């Protein structure tokens, strides 16, 4: 069975033109079928502020009202997505940009309004692989932004880490799927102020202990929850770290196991 790499990038890589260009150059050289998922970085917040649209957050998650949905659709599915696709083409990697609505690839439902009303936020319910399979077999790389749809005409803001996890799970019966979360750190850190304090292996039991001892908390928890969601649903390999882990497995990073 062929290996498919699902790679998510975001955070400071998206916000830094040089870092993004370097990542794309590396990504383009990867052999075999691959899917890229990207987050939105800080550009949506910057644009909303410029347009006097309030930025509302709850525990690090964006509350997406109608005006905010317009902004993030323009930024995620427009500027960021098309910029990445254009740079991939410049690196001779043929790519097509996607939201979940394109090809009906990812269907979500609007998140319940209780206990917190996140507005037009979507939780993934279905991944349809048929359109993507055709592209992958023809050496075309899908590039996903963090927007899905509900199949009733409504776009929904959806966590990019979740999209990457669900895509990897959706393809697990067709490929040996590997999921990589690339960001600016060497991996999950025992001490957030020490880049060398990488926790190289985390399994279900050690994850529970790390949470109980407050060693891992806040922003890293949703990402790790997505990692375990994937590894428990037949995704072959899940790793977190800098993008150089894609090319040299000896480079320090965090591997998630059951």
mmCIF file of C-alpha atoms in Angstrom:
data_model
loop_
_atom_site.group_PDB
_atom_site.id
_atom_site.type_symbol
_atom_site.label_atom_id
_atom_site.label_comp_id
_atom_site.label_asym_id
_atom_site.label_seq_id
_atom_site.Cartn_x
_atom_site.Cartn_y
_atom_site.Cartn_z
ATOM 1 C CA UNK A 1 0.000 0.000 0.000
ATOM 2 C CA UNK A 2 1.377 3.409 -1.003
ATOM 3 C CA UNK A 3 2.136 6.028 1.648
ATOM 4 C CA UNK A 4 0.229 9.328 1.734
ATOM 5 C CA UNK A 5 1.609 12.220 3.771
ATOM 6 C CA UNK A 6 -0.879 14.712 5.215
ATOM 7 C CA UNK A 7 1.063 17.764 6.375
ATOM 8 C CA UNK A 8 -0.332 20.693 8.324
ATOM 9 C CA UNK A 9 1.498 23.978 8.641
ATOM 10 C CA UNK A 10 0.459 27.120 10.424
ATOM 11 C CA UNK A 11 1.276 29.543 13.173
ATOM 12 C CA UNK A 12 4.492 31.481 12.755
ATOM 13 C CA UNK A 13 5.311 29.764 9.456
ATOM 14 C CA UNK A 14 2.223 31.280 7.797
ATOM 15 C CA UNK A 15 2.937 34.713 9.304
ATOM 16 C CA UNK A 16 6.570 34.842 8.135
ATOM 17 C CA UNK A 17 7.096 35.155 4.365
ATOM 18 C CA UNK A 18 10.644 33.760 4.475
ATOM 19 C CA UNK A 19 9.697 30.832 6.702
ATOM 20 C CA UNK A 20 6.727 30.011 4.471
ATOM 21 C CA UNK A 21 8.838 30.180 1.302
ATOM 22 C CA UNK A 22 11.431 27.853 2.862
ATOM 23 C CA UNK A 23 8.721 25.423 3.988
ATOM 24 C CA UNK A 24 7.095 25.363 0.545
ATOM 25 C CA UNK A 25 10.449 24.757 -1.148
ATOM 26 C CA UNK A 26 11.029 21.755 1.129
ATOM 27 C CA UNK A 27 7.449 20.476 0.823
ATOM 28 C CA UNK A 28 7.635 20.579 -2.981
ATOM 29 C CA UNK A 29 10.561 18.128 -2.977
ATOM 30 C CA UNK A 30 8.650 15.421 -1.082
ATOM 31 C CA UNK A 31 8.102 12.369 -3.252
ATOM 32 C CA UNK A 32 4.812 10.495 -3.483
ATOM 33 C CA UNK A 33 1.217 11.582 -2.833
ATOM 34 C CA UNK A 34 0.780 14.390 -0.305
ATOM 35 C CA UNK A 35 -1.834 16.805 0.985
ATOM 36 C CA UNK A 36 -1.059 20.181 2.549
ATOM 37 C CA UNK A 37 -3.348 21.771 5.150
ATOM 38 C CA UNK A 38 -2.697 25.330 6.313
ATOM 39 C CA UNK A 39 -3.997 27.525 9.091
ATOM 40 C CA UNK A 40 -4.699 31.227 8.905
ATOM 41 C CA UNK A 41 -2.022 32.818 11.002
ATOM 42 C CA UNK A 42 -2.609 36.335 12.262
ATOM 43 C CA UNK A 43 -3.651 37.937 8.977
ATOM 44 C CA UNK A 44 -7.401 37.502 9.557
ATOM 45 C CA UNK A 45 -7.140 39.199 12.942
ATOM 46 C CA UNK A 46 -5.109 42.047 11.416
ATOM 47 C CA UNK A 47 -7.624 42.571 8.603
ATOM 48 C CA UNK A 48 -10.615 42.426 10.966
ATOM 49 C CA UNK A 49 -8.995 45.080 13.152
ATOM 50 C CA UNK A 50 -8.377 47.304 10.112
ATOM 51 C CA UNK A 51 -12.071 46.942 9.164
ATOM 52 C CA UNK A 52 -13.264 47.644 12.733
ATOM 53 C CA UNK A 53 -14.753 44.161 13.082
ATOM 54 C CA UNK A 54 -14.442 42.965 16.701
ATOM 55 C CA UNK A 55 -12.139 39.980 17.237
ATOM 56 C CA UNK A 56 -13.782 37.671 19.779
ATOM 57 C CA UNK A 57 -11.913 34.736 21.306
ATOM 58 C CA UNK A 58 -12.749 32.158 23.943
ATOM 59 C CA UNK A 59 -9.950 30.003 25.372
ATOM 60 C CA UNK A 60 -7.863 30.576 22.264
ATOM 61 C CA UNK A 61 -10.673 29.719 19.832
ATOM 62 C CA UNK A 62 -12.117 32.297 17.467
ATOM 63 C CA UNK A 63 -15.813 33.142 17.744
ATOM 64 C CA UNK A 64 -16.968 33.397 14.131
ATOM 65 C CA UNK A 65 -19.904 35.746 13.550
ATOM 66 C CA UNK A 66 -21.107 36.502 10.009
ATOM 67 C CA UNK A 67 -18.676 39.410 9.452
ATOM 68 C CA UNK A 68 -15.757 37.386 10.793
ATOM 69 C CA UNK A 69 -16.685 34.460 8.508
ATOM 70 C CA UNK A 70 -16.464 36.808 5.524
ATOM 71 C CA UNK A 71 -13.004 37.936 6.639
ATOM 72 C CA UNK A 72 -11.582 34.472 7.238
ATOM 73 C CA UNK A 73 -13.038 33.156 3.978
ATOM 74 C CA UNK A 74 -11.268 35.942 2.090
ATOM 75 C CA UNK A 75 -8.016 35.399 3.980
ATOM 76 C CA UNK A 76 -7.887 31.599 4.368
ATOM 77 C CA UNK A 77 -9.515 30.422 1.125
ATOM 78 C CA UNK A 78 -8.342 33.434 -0.848
ATOM 79 C CA UNK A 79 -5.080 35.208 -0.136
ATOM 80 C CA UNK A 80 -3.222 32.570 1.904
ATOM 81 C CA UNK A 81 -4.426 29.526 -0.030
ATOM 82 C CA UNK A 82 -3.769 30.961 -3.478
ATOM 83 C CA UNK A 83 -0.404 32.376 -2.437
ATOM 84 C CA UNK A 84 0.676 28.903 -1.273
ATOM 85 C CA UNK A 85 -0.589 27.275 -4.474
ATOM 86 C CA UNK A 86 1.251 29.848 -6.608
ATOM 87 C CA UNK A 87 4.489 29.260 -4.693
ATOM 88 C CA UNK A 88 4.115 25.499 -5.078
ATOM 89 C CA UNK A 89 3.702 25.968 -8.841
ATOM 90 C CA UNK A 90 6.917 28.022 -8.803
ATOM 91 C CA UNK A 91 8.579 25.002 -7.208
ATOM 92 C CA UNK A 92 7.211 22.642 -9.917
ATOM 93 C CA UNK A 93 4.707 21.060 -7.553
ATOM 94 C CA UNK A 94 1.332 21.014 -9.311
ATOM 95 C CA UNK A 95 -1.298 21.950 -6.725
ATOM 96 C CA UNK A 96 -4.984 22.882 -6.424
ATOM 97 C CA UNK A 97 -6.450 24.912 -3.574
ATOM 98 C CA UNK A 98 -9.407 23.522 -1.645
ATOM 99 C CA UNK A 99 -11.958 24.400 0.939
ATOM 100 C CA UNK A 100 -14.119 21.573 2.249
ATOM 101 C CA UNK A 101 -16.894 22.766 -0.090
ATOM 102 C CA UNK A 102 -14.790 22.147 -3.211
ATOM 103 C CA UNK A 103 -15.556 18.707 -4.561
ATOM 104 C CA UNK A 104 -17.759 18.206 -1.464
ATOM 105 C CA UNK A 105 -14.576 16.968 0.198
ATOM 106 C CA UNK A 106 -15.255 17.853 3.856
ATOM 107 C CA UNK A 107 -18.751 18.182 5.319
ATOM 108 C CA UNK A 108 -19.152 19.702 8.779
ATOM 109 C CA UNK A 109 -22.010 20.675 11.026
ATOM 110 C CA UNK A 110 -22.355 23.933 12.918
ATOM 111 C CA UNK A 111 -21.075 23.559 16.447
ATOM 112 C CA UNK A 112 -23.815 23.576 19.125
ATOM 113 C CA UNK A 113 -24.372 26.980 20.735
ATOM 114 C CA UNK A 114 -23.946 25.644 24.273
ATOM 115 C CA UNK A 115 -21.971 25.894 26.464
ATOM 116 C CA UNK A 116 -20.304 28.531 24.221
ATOM 117 C CA UNK A 117 -21.716 29.946 20.999
ATOM 118 C CA UNK A 118 -18.787 29.941 18.560
ATOM 119 C CA UNK A 119 -20.961 31.177 15.715
ATOM 120 C CA UNK A 120 -20.180 29.738 12.277
ATOM 121 C CA UNK A 121 -17.691 27.166 13.558
ATOM 122 C CA UNK A 122 -17.814 23.686 12.054
ATOM 123 C CA UNK A 123 -17.123 20.217 13.413
ATOM 124 C CA UNK A 124 -16.117 17.687 10.730
ATOM 125 C CA UNK A 125 -18.630 14.921 10.118
ATOM 126 C CA UNK A 126 -17.577 13.425 6.773
ATOM 127 C CA UNK A 127 -14.556 13.298 4.472
ATOM 128 C CA UNK A 128 -15.191 12.334 0.838
ATOM 129 C CA UNK A 129 -12.005 11.104 -0.804
ATOM 130 C CA UNK A 130 -13.087 10.342 -4.397
ATOM 131 C CA UNK A 131 -12.212 13.716 -5.957
ATOM 132 C CA UNK A 132 -8.931 13.871 -4.052
ATOM 133 C CA UNK A 133 -7.997 10.312 -5.068
ATOM 134 C CA UNK A 134 -8.187 11.319 -8.747
ATOM 135 C CA UNK A 135 -5.883 14.272 -8.155
ATOM 136 C CA UNK A 136 -3.380 12.320 -6.060
ATOM 137 C CA UNK A 137 -3.160 9.578 -8.700
ATOM 138 C CA UNK A 138 -2.307 12.265 -11.249
ATOM 139 C CA UNK A 139 0.461 13.816 -9.110
ATOM 140 C CA UNK A 140 -1.589 16.870 -8.159
ATOM 141 C CA UNK A 141 -1.325 18.094 -4.568
ATOM 142 C CA UNK A 142 -4.489 19.316 -2.785
ATOM 143 C CA UNK A 143 -3.939 22.349 -0.537
ATOM 144 C CA UNK A 144 -6.638 22.790 2.102
ATOM 145 C CA UNK A 145 -7.569 25.919 4.002
ATOM 146 C CA UNK A 146 -9.495 25.848 7.276
ATOM 147 C CA UNK A 147 -12.965 26.284 5.759
ATOM 148 C CA UNK A 148 -15.572 23.523 5.343
ATOM 149 C CA UNK A 149 -19.306 23.484 4.518
ATOM 150 C CA UNK A 150 -22.543 21.959 5.817
ATOM 151 C CA UNK A 151 -23.924 20.855 2.392
ATOM 152 C CA UNK A 152 -26.747 23.363 2.827
ATOM 153 C CA UNK A 153 -24.840 26.308 1.389
ATOM 154 C CA UNK A 154 -23.191 27.449 4.608
ATOM 155 C CA UNK A 155 -19.417 27.805 4.927
ATOM 156 C CA UNK A 156 -17.955 27.058 8.367
ATOM 157 C CA UNK A 157 -14.702 28.012 10.091
ATOM 158 C CA UNK A 158 -13.019 24.740 11.041
ATOM 159 C CA UNK A 159 -9.880 23.994 13.020
ATOM 160 C CA UNK A 160 -7.017 23.280 10.599
ATOM 161 C CA UNK A 161 -5.452 20.657 12.886
ATOM 162 C CA UNK A 162 -8.787 18.832 12.882
ATOM 163 C CA UNK A 163 -9.041 19.007 9.087
ATOM 164 C CA UNK A 164 -5.573 17.448 8.765
ATOM 165 C CA UNK A 165 -6.448 14.688 11.230
ATOM 166 C CA UNK A 166 -9.767 13.894 9.537
ATOM 167 C CA UNK A 167 -8.182 13.814 6.068
ATOM 168 C CA UNK A 168 -5.527 11.371 7.293
ATOM 169 C CA UNK A 169 -8.231 9.168 8.847
ATOM 170 C CA UNK A 170 -10.371 9.377 5.709
ATOM 171 C CA UNK A 171 -7.534 8.033 3.563
ATOM 172 C CA UNK A 172 -6.330 5.395 6.044
ATOM 173 C CA UNK A 173 -8.174 2.583 4.246
ATOM 174 C CA UNK A 174 -6.681 3.570 0.873
ATOM 175 C CA UNK A 175 -3.090 4.526 1.780
ATOM 176 C CA UNK A 176 -0.656 4.090 4.614
ATOM 177 C CA UNK A 177 -1.338 7.553 5.970
ATOM 178 C CA UNK A 178 1.186 9.641 7.877
ATOM 179 C CA UNK A 179 0.201 12.865 9.624
ATOM 180 C CA UNK A 180 2.700 15.640 10.322
ATOM 181 C CA UNK A 181 2.058 18.838 12.255
ATOM 182 C CA UNK A 182 4.787 21.303 11.278
ATOM 183 C CA UNK A 183 5.393 24.463 13.254
ATOM 184 C CA UNK A 184 8.255 26.592 14.573
ATOM 185 C CA UNK A 185 9.200 24.392 17.567
ATOM 186 C CA UNK A 186 11.214 21.145 17.620
ATOM 187 C CA UNK A 187 8.201 19.266 18.972
ATOM 188 C CA UNK A 188 6.125 19.132 22.145
ATOM 189 C CA UNK A 189 8.261 20.744 24.833
ATOM 190 C CA UNK A 190 8.561 19.831 28.505
ATOM 191 C CA UNK A 191 9.570 23.435 29.159
ATOM 192 C CA UNK A 192 8.074 25.994 26.762
ATOM 193 C CA UNK A 193 11.083 28.255 27.333
ATOM 194 C CA UNK A 194 13.605 25.560 26.363
ATOM 195 C CA UNK A 195 13.531 24.508 22.703
ATOM 196 C CA UNK A 196 15.737 21.512 23.498
ATOM 197 C CA UNK A 197 13.282 19.997 26.029
ATOM 198 C CA UNK A 198 11.521 17.919 23.370
ATOM 199 C CA UNK A 199 9.325 15.068 24.574
ATOM 200 C CA UNK A 200 10.257 12.603 21.840
ATOM 201 C CA UNK A 201 7.496 10.038 22.445
ATOM 202 C CA UNK A 202 3.998 10.512 23.851
ATOM 203 C CA UNK A 203 1.508 7.670 24.233
ATOM 204 C CA UNK A 204 -1.986 7.617 25.701
ATOM 205 C CA UNK A 205 -0.765 6.891 29.217
ATOM 206 C CA UNK A 206 2.051 9.452 29.276
ATOM 207 C CA UNK A 207 -0.258 12.077 27.724
ATOM 208 C CA UNK A 208 -2.656 11.673 30.636
ATOM 209 C CA UNK A 209 0.209 12.139 33.121
ATOM 210 C CA UNK A 210 1.596 15.172 31.268
ATOM 211 C CA UNK A 211 -1.831 16.821 31.380
ATOM 212 C CA UNK A 212 -2.379 16.012 35.046
ATOM 213 C CA UNK A 213 1.001 17.523 35.926
ATOM 214 C CA UNK A 214 0.241 20.646 33.843
ATOM 215 C CA UNK A 215 3.354 20.067 31.718
ATOM 216 C CA UNK A 216 1.224 20.223 28.561
ATOM 217 C CA UNK A 217 -1.655 22.669 28.568
ATOM 218 C CA UNK A 218 -3.477 25.420 26.701
ATOM 219 C CA UNK A 219 -2.765 25.642 22.972
ATOM 220 C CA UNK A 220 -1.019 22.285 22.590
ATOM 221 C CA UNK A 221 -3.912 20.213 23.992
ATOM 222 C CA UNK A 222 -6.290 20.484 20.981
ATOM 223 C CA UNK A 223 -3.407 19.601 18.636
ATOM 224 C CA UNK A 224 -2.500 16.521 20.683
ATOM 225 C CA UNK A 225 -6.144 15.502 20.941
ATOM 226 C CA UNK A 226 -6.239 15.510 17.127
ATOM 227 C CA UNK A 227 -3.042 13.434 17.071
ATOM 228 C CA UNK A 228 -4.524 10.731 19.281
ATOM 229 C CA UNK A 229 -7.815 10.869 17.369
ATOM 230 C CA UNK A 230 -5.812 9.990 14.230
ATOM 231 C CA UNK A 231 -3.467 7.360 15.694
ATOM 232 C CA UNK A 232 -6.453 5.542 17.228
ATOM 233 C CA UNK A 233 -8.193 5.393 13.835
ATOM 234 C CA UNK A 234 -5.601 3.584 11.742
ATOM 235 C CA UNK A 235 -3.326 6.481 10.787
ATOM 236 C CA UNK A 236 0.093 4.832 10.625
ATOM 237 C CA UNK A 237 2.313 7.627 11.917
ATOM 238 C CA UNK A 238 1.756 10.973 13.668
ATOM 239 C CA UNK A 239 4.574 13.473 14.344
ATOM 240 C CA UNK A 240 4.915 17.064 15.590
ATOM 241 C CA UNK A 241 7.934 19.309 15.004
ATOM 242 C CA UNK A 242 9.818 21.444 12.525
ATOM 243 C CA UNK A 243 9.445 20.582 8.852
ATOM 244 C CA UNK A 244 12.943 19.115 8.656
ATOM 245 C CA UNK A 245 11.527 16.003 10.372
ATOM 246 C CA UNK A 246 9.942 15.222 7.002
ATOM 247 C CA UNK A 247 13.359 14.627 5.464
ATOM 248 C CA UNK A 248 15.497 13.346 8.310
ATOM 249 C CA UNK A 249 13.862 11.169 10.957
ATOM 250 C CA UNK A 250 16.939 11.655 13.150
ATOM 251 C CA UNK A 251 16.038 15.315 13.653
ATOM 252 C CA UNK A 252 14.359 15.794 17.003
ATOM 253 C CA UNK A 253 10.575 15.806 16.998
ATOM 254 C CA UNK A 254 7.658 14.300 18.893
ATOM 255 C CA UNK A 255 6.109 10.989 17.792
ATOM 256 C CA UNK A 256 2.597 10.066 18.962
ATOM 257 C CA UNK A 257 1.804 6.394 19.619
ATOM 258 C CA UNK A 258 -1.069 4.487 21.165
#
